[in-house]
Short mmCIF file of C-alpha atoms and ligand atoms in Angstrom, two decimals:
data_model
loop_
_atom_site.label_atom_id
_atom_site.label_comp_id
_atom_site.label_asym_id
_atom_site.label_seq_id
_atom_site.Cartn_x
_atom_site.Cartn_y
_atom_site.Cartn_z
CA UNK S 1 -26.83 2.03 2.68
CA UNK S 2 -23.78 1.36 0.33
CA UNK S 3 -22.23 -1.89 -0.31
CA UNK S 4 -18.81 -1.35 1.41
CA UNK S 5 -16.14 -1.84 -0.48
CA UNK S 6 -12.43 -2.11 0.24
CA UNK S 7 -10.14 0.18 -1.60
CA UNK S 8 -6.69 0.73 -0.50
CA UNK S 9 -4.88 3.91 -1.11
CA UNK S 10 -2.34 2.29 -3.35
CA UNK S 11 -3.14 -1.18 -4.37
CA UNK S 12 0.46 -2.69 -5.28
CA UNK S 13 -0.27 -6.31 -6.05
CA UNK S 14 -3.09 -5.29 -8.12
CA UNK S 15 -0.53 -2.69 -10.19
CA UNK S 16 1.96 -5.34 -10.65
CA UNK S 17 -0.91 -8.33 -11.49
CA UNK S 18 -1.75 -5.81 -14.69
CA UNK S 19 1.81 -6.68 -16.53
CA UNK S 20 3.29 -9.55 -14.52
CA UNK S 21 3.90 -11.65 -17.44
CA UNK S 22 5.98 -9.48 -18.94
CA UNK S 23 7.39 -7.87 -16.20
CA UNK S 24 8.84 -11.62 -14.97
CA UNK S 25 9.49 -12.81 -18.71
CA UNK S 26 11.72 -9.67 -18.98
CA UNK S 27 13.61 -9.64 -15.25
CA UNK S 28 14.00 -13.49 -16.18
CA UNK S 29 16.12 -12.61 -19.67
CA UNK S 30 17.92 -10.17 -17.94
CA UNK S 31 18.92 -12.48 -14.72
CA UNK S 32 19.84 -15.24 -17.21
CA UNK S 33 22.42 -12.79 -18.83
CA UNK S 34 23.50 -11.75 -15.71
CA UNK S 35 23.17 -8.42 -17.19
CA UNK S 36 22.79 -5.96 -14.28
CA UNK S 37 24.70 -2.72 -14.01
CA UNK S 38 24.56 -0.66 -17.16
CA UNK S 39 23.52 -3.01 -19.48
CA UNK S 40 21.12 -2.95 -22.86
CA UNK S 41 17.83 -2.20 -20.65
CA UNK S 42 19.01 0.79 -19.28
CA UNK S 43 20.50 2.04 -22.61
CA UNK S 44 16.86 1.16 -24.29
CA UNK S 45 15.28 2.63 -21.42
CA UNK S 46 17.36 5.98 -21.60
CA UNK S 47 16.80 6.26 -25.34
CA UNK S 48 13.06 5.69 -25.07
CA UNK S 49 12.61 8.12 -22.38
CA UNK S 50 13.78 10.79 -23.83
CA UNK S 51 11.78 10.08 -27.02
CA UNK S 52 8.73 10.15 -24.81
CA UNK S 53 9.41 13.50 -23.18
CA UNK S 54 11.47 14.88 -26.47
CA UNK S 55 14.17 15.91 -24.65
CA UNK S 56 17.94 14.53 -25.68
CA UNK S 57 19.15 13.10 -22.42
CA UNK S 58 18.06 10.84 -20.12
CA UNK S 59 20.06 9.34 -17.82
CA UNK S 60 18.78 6.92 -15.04
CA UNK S 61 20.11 7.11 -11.84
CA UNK S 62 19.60 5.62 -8.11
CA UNK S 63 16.31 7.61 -7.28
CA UNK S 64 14.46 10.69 -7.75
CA UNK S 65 16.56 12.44 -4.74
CA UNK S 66 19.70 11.85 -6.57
CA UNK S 67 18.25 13.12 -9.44
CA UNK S 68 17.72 16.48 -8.20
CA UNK S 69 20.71 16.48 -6.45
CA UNK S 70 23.46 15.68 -9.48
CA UNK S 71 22.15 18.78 -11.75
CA UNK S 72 22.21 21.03 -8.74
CA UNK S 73 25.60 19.50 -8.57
CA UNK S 74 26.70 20.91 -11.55
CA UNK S 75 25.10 24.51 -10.01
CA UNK S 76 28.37 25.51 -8.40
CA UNK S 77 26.29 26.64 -5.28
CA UNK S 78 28.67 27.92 -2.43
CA UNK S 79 27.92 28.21 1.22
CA UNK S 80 24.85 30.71 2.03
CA UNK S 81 23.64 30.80 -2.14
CA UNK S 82 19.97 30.57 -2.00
CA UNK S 83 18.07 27.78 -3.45
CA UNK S 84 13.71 29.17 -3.36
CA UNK S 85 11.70 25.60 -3.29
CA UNK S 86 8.36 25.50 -2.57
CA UNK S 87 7.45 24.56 1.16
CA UNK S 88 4.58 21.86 -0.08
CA UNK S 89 6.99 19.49 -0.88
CA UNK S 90 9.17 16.43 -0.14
CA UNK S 91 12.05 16.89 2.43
CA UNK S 92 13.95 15.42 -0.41
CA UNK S 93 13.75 18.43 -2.65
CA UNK S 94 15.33 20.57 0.08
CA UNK S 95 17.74 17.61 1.00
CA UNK S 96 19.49 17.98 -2.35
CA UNK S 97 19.63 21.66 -2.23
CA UNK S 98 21.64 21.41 0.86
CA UNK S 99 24.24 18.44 -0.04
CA UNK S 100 24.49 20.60 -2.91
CA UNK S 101 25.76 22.90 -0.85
CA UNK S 102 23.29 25.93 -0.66
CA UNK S 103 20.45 27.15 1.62
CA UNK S 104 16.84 25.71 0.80
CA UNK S 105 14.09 29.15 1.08
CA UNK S 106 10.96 27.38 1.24
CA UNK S 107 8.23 29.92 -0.28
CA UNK S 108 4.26 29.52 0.12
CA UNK S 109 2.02 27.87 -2.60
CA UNK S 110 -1.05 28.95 -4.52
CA UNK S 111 -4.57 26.84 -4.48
CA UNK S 112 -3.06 24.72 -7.10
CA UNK S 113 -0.67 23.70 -4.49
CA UNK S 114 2.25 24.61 -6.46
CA UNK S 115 4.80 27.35 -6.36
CA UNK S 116 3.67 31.16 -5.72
CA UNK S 117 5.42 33.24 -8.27
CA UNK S 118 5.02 36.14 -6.02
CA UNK S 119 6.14 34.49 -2.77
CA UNK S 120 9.04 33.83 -4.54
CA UNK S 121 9.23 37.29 -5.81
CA UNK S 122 9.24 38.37 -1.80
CA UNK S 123 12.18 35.75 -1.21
CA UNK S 124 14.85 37.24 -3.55
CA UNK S 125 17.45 38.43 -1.82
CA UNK S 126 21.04 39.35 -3.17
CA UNK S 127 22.38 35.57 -1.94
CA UNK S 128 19.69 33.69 -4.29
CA UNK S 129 21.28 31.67 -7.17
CA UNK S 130 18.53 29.60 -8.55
CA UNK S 131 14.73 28.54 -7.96
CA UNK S 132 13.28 24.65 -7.71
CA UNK S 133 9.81 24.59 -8.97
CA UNK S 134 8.42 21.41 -7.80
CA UNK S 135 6.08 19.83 -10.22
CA UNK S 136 3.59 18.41 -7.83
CA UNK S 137 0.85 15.75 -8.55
CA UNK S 138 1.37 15.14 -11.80
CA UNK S 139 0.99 19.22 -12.86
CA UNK S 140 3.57 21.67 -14.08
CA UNK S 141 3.36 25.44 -12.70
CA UNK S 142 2.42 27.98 -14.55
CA UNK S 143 6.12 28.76 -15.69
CA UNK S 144 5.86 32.03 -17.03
CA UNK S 145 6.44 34.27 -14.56
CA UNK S 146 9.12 31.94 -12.95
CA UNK S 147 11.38 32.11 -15.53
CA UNK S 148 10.36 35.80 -16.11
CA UNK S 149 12.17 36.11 -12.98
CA UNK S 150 14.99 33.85 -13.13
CA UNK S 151 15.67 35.66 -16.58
CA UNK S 152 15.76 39.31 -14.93
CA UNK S 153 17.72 38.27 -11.82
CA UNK S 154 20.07 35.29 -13.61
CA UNK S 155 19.02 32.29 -11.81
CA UNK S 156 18.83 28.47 -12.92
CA UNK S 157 15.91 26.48 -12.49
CA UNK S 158 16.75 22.61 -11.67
CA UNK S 159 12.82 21.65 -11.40
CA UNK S 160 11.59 18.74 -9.30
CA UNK S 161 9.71 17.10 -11.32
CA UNK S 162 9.77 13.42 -9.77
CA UNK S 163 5.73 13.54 -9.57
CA UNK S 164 5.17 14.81 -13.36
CA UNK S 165 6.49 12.93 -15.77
CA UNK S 166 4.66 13.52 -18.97
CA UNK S 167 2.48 16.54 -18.04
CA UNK S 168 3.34 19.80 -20.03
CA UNK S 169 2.89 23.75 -19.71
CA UNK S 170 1.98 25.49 -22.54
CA UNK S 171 3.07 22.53 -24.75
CA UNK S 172 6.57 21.98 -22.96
CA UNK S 173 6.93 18.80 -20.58
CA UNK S 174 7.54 19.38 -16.74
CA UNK S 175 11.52 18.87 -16.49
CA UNK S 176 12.30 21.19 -19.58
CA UNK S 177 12.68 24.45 -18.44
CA UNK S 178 15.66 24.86 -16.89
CA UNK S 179 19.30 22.85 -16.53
CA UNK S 180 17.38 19.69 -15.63
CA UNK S 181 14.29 17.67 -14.71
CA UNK S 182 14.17 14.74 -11.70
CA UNK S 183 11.98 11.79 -12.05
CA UNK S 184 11.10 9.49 -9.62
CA UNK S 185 10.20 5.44 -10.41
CA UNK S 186 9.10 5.08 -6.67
CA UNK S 187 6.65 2.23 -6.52
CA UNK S 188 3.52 4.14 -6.43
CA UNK S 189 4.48 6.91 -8.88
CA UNK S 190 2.91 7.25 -12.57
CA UNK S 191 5.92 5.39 -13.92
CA UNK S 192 6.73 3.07 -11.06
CA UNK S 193 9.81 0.42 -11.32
CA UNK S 194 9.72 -2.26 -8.49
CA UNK S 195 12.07 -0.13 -6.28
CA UNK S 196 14.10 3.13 -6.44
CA UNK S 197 14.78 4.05 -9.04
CA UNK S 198 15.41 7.45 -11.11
CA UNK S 199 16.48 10.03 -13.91
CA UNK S 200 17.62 13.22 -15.27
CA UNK S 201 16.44 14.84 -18.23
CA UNK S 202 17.38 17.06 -19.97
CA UNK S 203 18.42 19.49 -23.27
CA UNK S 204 21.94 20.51 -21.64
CA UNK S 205 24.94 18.00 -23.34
CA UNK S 206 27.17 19.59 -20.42
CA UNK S 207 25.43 18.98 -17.67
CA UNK S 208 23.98 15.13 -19.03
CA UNK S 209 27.58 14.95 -19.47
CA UNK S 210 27.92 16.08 -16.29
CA UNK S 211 25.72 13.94 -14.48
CA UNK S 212 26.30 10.48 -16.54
CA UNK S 213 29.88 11.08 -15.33
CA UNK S 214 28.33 11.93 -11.04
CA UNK S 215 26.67 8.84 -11.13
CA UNK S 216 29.23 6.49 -12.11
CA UNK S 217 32.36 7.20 -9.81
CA UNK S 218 32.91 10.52 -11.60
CA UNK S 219 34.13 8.70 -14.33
CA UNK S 220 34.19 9.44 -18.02
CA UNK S 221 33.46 6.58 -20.75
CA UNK S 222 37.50 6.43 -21.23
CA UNK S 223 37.64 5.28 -17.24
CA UNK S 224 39.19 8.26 -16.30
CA UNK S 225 37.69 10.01 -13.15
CA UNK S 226 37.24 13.74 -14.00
CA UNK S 227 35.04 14.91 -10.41
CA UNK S 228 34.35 13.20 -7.23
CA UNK S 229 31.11 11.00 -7.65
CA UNK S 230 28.74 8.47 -6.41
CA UNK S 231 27.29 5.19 -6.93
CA UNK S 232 23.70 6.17 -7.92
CA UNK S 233 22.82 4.27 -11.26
CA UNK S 234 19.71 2.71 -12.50
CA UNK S 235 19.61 -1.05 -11.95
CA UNK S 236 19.45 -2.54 -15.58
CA UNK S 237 16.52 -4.96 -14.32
CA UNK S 238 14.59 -1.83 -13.12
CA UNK S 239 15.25 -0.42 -16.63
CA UNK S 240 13.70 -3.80 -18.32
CA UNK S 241 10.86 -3.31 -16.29
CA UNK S 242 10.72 0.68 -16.83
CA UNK S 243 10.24 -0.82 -20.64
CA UNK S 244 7.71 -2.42 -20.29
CA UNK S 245 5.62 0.29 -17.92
CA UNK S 246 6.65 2.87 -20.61
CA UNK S 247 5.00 1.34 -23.24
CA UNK S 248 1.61 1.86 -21.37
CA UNK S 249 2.00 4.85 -19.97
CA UNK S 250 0.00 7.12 -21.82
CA UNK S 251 -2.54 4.48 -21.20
CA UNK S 252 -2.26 4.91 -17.82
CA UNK S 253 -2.05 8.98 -17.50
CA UNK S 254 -5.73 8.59 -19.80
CA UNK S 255 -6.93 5.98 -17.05
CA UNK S 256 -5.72 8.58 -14.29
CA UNK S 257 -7.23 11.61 -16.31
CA UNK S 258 -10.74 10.09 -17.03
CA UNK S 259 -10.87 9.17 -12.68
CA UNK S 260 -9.72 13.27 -12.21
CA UNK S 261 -12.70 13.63 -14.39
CA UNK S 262 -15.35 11.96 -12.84
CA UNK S 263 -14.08 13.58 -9.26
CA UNK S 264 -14.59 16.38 -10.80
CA UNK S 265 -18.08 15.98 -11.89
CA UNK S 266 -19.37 14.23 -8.37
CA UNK S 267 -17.52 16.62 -5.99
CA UNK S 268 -17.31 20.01 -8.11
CA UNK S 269 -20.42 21.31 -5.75
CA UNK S 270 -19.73 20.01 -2.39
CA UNK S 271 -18.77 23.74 -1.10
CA UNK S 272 -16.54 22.27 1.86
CA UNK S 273 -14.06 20.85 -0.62
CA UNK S 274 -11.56 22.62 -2.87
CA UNK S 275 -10.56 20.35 -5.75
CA UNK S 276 -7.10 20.47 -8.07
CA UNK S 277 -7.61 21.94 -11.29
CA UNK S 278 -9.94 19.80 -13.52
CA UNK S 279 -8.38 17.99 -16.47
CA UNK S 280 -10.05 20.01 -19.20
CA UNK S 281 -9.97 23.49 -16.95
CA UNK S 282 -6.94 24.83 -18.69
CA UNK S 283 -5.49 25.17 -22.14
CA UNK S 284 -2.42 25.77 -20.99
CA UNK S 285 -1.85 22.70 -18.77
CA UNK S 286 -1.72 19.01 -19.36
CA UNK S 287 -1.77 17.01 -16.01
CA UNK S 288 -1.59 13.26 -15.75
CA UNK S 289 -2.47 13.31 -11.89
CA UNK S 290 -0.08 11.52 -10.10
CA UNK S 291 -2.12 12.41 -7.15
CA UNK S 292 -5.88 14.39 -6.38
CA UNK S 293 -4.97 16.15 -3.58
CA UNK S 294 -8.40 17.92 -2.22
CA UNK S 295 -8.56 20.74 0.60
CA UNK S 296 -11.10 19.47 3.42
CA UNK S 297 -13.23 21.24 5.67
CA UNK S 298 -13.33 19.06 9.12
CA UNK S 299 -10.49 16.62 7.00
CA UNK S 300 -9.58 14.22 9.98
CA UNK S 301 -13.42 13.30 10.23
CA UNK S 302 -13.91 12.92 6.90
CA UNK S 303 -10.86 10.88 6.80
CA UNK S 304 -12.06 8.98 9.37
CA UNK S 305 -15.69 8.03 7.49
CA UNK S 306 -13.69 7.14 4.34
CA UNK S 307 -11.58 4.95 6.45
CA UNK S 308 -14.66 3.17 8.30
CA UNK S 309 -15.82 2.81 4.64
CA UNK S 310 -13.18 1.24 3.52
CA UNK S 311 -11.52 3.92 1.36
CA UNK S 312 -7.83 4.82 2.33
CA UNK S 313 -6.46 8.46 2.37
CA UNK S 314 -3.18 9.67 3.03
CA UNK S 315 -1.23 13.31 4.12
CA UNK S 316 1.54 13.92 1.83
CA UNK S 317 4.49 14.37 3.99
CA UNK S 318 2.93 12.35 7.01
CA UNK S 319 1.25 16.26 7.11
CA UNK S 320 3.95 18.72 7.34
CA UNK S 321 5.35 21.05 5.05
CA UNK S 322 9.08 21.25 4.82
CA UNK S 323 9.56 25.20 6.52
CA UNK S 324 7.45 23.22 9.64
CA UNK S 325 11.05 20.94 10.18
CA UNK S 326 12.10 23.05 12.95
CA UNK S 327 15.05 21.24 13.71
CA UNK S 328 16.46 21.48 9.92
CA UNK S 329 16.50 25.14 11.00
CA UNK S 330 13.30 26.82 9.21
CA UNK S 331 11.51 29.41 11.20
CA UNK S 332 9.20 31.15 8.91
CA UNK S 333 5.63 31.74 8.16
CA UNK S 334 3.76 31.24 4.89
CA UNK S 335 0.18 31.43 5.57
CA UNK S 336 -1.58 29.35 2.27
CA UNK S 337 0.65 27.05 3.50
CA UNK S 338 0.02 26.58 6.71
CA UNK S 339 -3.98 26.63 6.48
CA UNK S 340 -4.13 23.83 3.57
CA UNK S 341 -1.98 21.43 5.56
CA UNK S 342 -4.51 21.59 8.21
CA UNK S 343 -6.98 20.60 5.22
CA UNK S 344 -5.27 18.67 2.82
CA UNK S 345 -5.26 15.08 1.47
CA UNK S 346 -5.03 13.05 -1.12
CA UNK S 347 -7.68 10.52 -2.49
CA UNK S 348 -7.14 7.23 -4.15
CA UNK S 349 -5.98 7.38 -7.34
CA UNK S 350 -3.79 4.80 -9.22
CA UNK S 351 -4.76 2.61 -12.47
CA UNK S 352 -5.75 -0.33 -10.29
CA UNK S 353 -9.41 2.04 -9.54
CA UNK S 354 -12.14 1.65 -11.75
CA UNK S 355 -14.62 4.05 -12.40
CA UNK S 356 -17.04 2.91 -9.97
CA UNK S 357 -14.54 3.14 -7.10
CA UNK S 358 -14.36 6.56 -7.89
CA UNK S 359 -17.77 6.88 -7.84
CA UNK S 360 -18.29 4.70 -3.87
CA UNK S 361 -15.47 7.57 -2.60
CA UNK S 362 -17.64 10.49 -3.96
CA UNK S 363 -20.84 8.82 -2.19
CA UNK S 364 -18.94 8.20 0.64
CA UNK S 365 -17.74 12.29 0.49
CA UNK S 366 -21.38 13.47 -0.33
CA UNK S 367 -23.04 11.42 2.45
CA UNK S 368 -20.45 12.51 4.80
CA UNK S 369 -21.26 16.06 4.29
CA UNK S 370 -24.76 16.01 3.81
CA UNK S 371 -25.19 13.73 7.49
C1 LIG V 1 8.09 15.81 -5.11
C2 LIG V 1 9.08 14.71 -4.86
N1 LIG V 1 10.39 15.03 -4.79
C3 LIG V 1 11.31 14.08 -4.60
C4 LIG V 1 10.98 12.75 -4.47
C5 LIG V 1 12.07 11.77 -4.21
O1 LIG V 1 12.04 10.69 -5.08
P1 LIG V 1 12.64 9.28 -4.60
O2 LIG V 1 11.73 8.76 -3.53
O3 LIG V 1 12.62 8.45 -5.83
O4 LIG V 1 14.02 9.55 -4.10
C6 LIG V 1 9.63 12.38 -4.55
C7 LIG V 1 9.16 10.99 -4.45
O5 LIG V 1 9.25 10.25 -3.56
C8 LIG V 1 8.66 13.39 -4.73
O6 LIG V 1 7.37 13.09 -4.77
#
């Protein structure tokens, strides 16, 4: 019999016990300045940001919603242009596509659990104006054939890449390949601020214009208000904190990388599991595994061992996949889709786990199989 252990899906104190010093030293210089909306931090923050991902704009905003939304902003969609998003995502990602004024198309997913190149192939229609790949747990699609087809038929890509910051296809970080990337600094993502909190990247000096102007009032640096806009900017004592996290990070996507790894190695032969991508499987990806989402046959039982063993799972999405939100008006089918929500879920995974965590969950998984 196993020791039991206790091990939280997302252990927050823990995460925030690793820098707390600093993290209070620095919300405690900034609160002493009263410095809170737009201030130094967020500047710093901005400027080392887009260092990190070598882009030339970042520009923090109120969330990672908002920061899909503002780019699609600057989209021009009109009412019925198509927006193709894969269906194994957040509600937010089609959210933004409709208060930008277009139609979300949900389209099916492959076993990597990111967009189908051909499903989106089959959703084309003469009304489609751009495609949202959705960077999802911490790995960037294989692009190629994406922008093979928004090439031919002249769409933008405005990726969602709030779960990927850092992780790269072929070389070229998740946010990169189209008008803009979205981040997300939720709590319990790879770069996590103590809040919402947000950004855009990206190459495009219009649209950073664009958006630096959409999330401040629509106003220019002059004061004069060019567009209609919101209030949706970083908080500069998130941004202190974002410093500090930043500095770590690639610490932290190792730490994530090497417990992918060793899930990998312990679970790679249990035949009723299917397992993301391995972090050395591909040349052409780098993923920094903001989640390990497995497929699982009999899932709510296993789910149910883990729990009585102390090890916390979750269903992305409370379990549903967007095109299921009848009442937002989807009625569709996509069958990969459909048959890994019935089997997905994601396992711990966060820089608070030590190796032999990892290691209790995959006895816990092996013993629940072999029983
Ligand atoms: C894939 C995806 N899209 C969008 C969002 C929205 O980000 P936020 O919660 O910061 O608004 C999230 C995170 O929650 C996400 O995981």
């Amino acid at each position: 019999m196993l020791a039991k252990r206790e091990i939280p899906f997302f252990n927050y104190p823990a995460v925030f016990a690793a820098d707390s010093e600093e993290i209070m030293a620095s919300i405690g210089a900034v609160l002493a300045r009263g410095a809170y909306i737009m201030q130094a931090e967020l500047t710093d923050f901005e400027t080392q940001l887009a260092d990190y991902v070598g882009l030339k704009h970042v520009i923090g905003v109120g969330d990672g919603t908002m920061a899909i939304l503002l780019p699609l902003l600057t989209c021009d969609l009109r009412p019925g242009d198509e927006v193709i998003l894969p269906s194994h995502t957040f509600v937010a990602s089609a959210a933004a596509i409709h208060h930008a004024g277009g139609t979300p198309v949900p389209v099916d997913c492959r076993a990597d659990h990111l967009i189908d190149a051909d499903s989106v192939r089959a959703a084309l229609t003469d009304k489609t104006r751009g495609i949202m790949p959705v960077q999802l747990n911490g790995r960037t699609a294989a692009m190629d054939p994406i922008l093979e087809l928004a090439e031919q038929r002249n769409l933008f890509i405005v990726e969602d890449s709030c779960q990927a910051l850092g992780s790269t296809y072929k070389e070229r970080p998740a946010g990169s390949f189209g008008v803009a990337g979205a981040i997300s600094f939720y709590p319990s993502k790879t770069l996590g601020c103590l809040g919402d909190g947000g950004a855009v990247i990206t190459d495009d000096d219009a649209v950073a214009d664009a958006v630096r102007s959409l999330r401040d009032h629509g106003r220019e640096a002059s004061g004069e208000v060019s567009r209609w806009g919101f209030n949706t900017r970083l908080d500069n004592v998130q941004a202190a904190v974002l410093n500090i996290k930043l500095k770590s990070y690639d610490k932290s996507i190792s730490h994530r990388r090497r417990l992918a790894g060793i899930y990998e190695e312990r679970l790679a032969e249990v035949e009723q599991l299917l397992l993301p991508p391995g972090p050395e499987s591909s040349a052409d990806h780098f993923d920094i595994y903001q989640n390990y989402e497995i497929e699982a046959e009999s899932r709510d039982l296993l789910r149910q061992h883990l729990a009585e063993n102390g090890v916390h799972t979750i269903l992305q999405w409370g379990g549903m996949a967007v095109h299921q939100f009848s009442r937002l008006g989807f009625d569709q089918t996509l069958p990969y889709t459909e048959r890994m929500v019935d089997r997905f879920m994601l396992l711990p995974m966060n820089t608070s786990l030590s190796d032999d965590d990892i290691h209790y969950i995959c006895d816990q998984i092996v013993a629940f199989y072999e029983s």
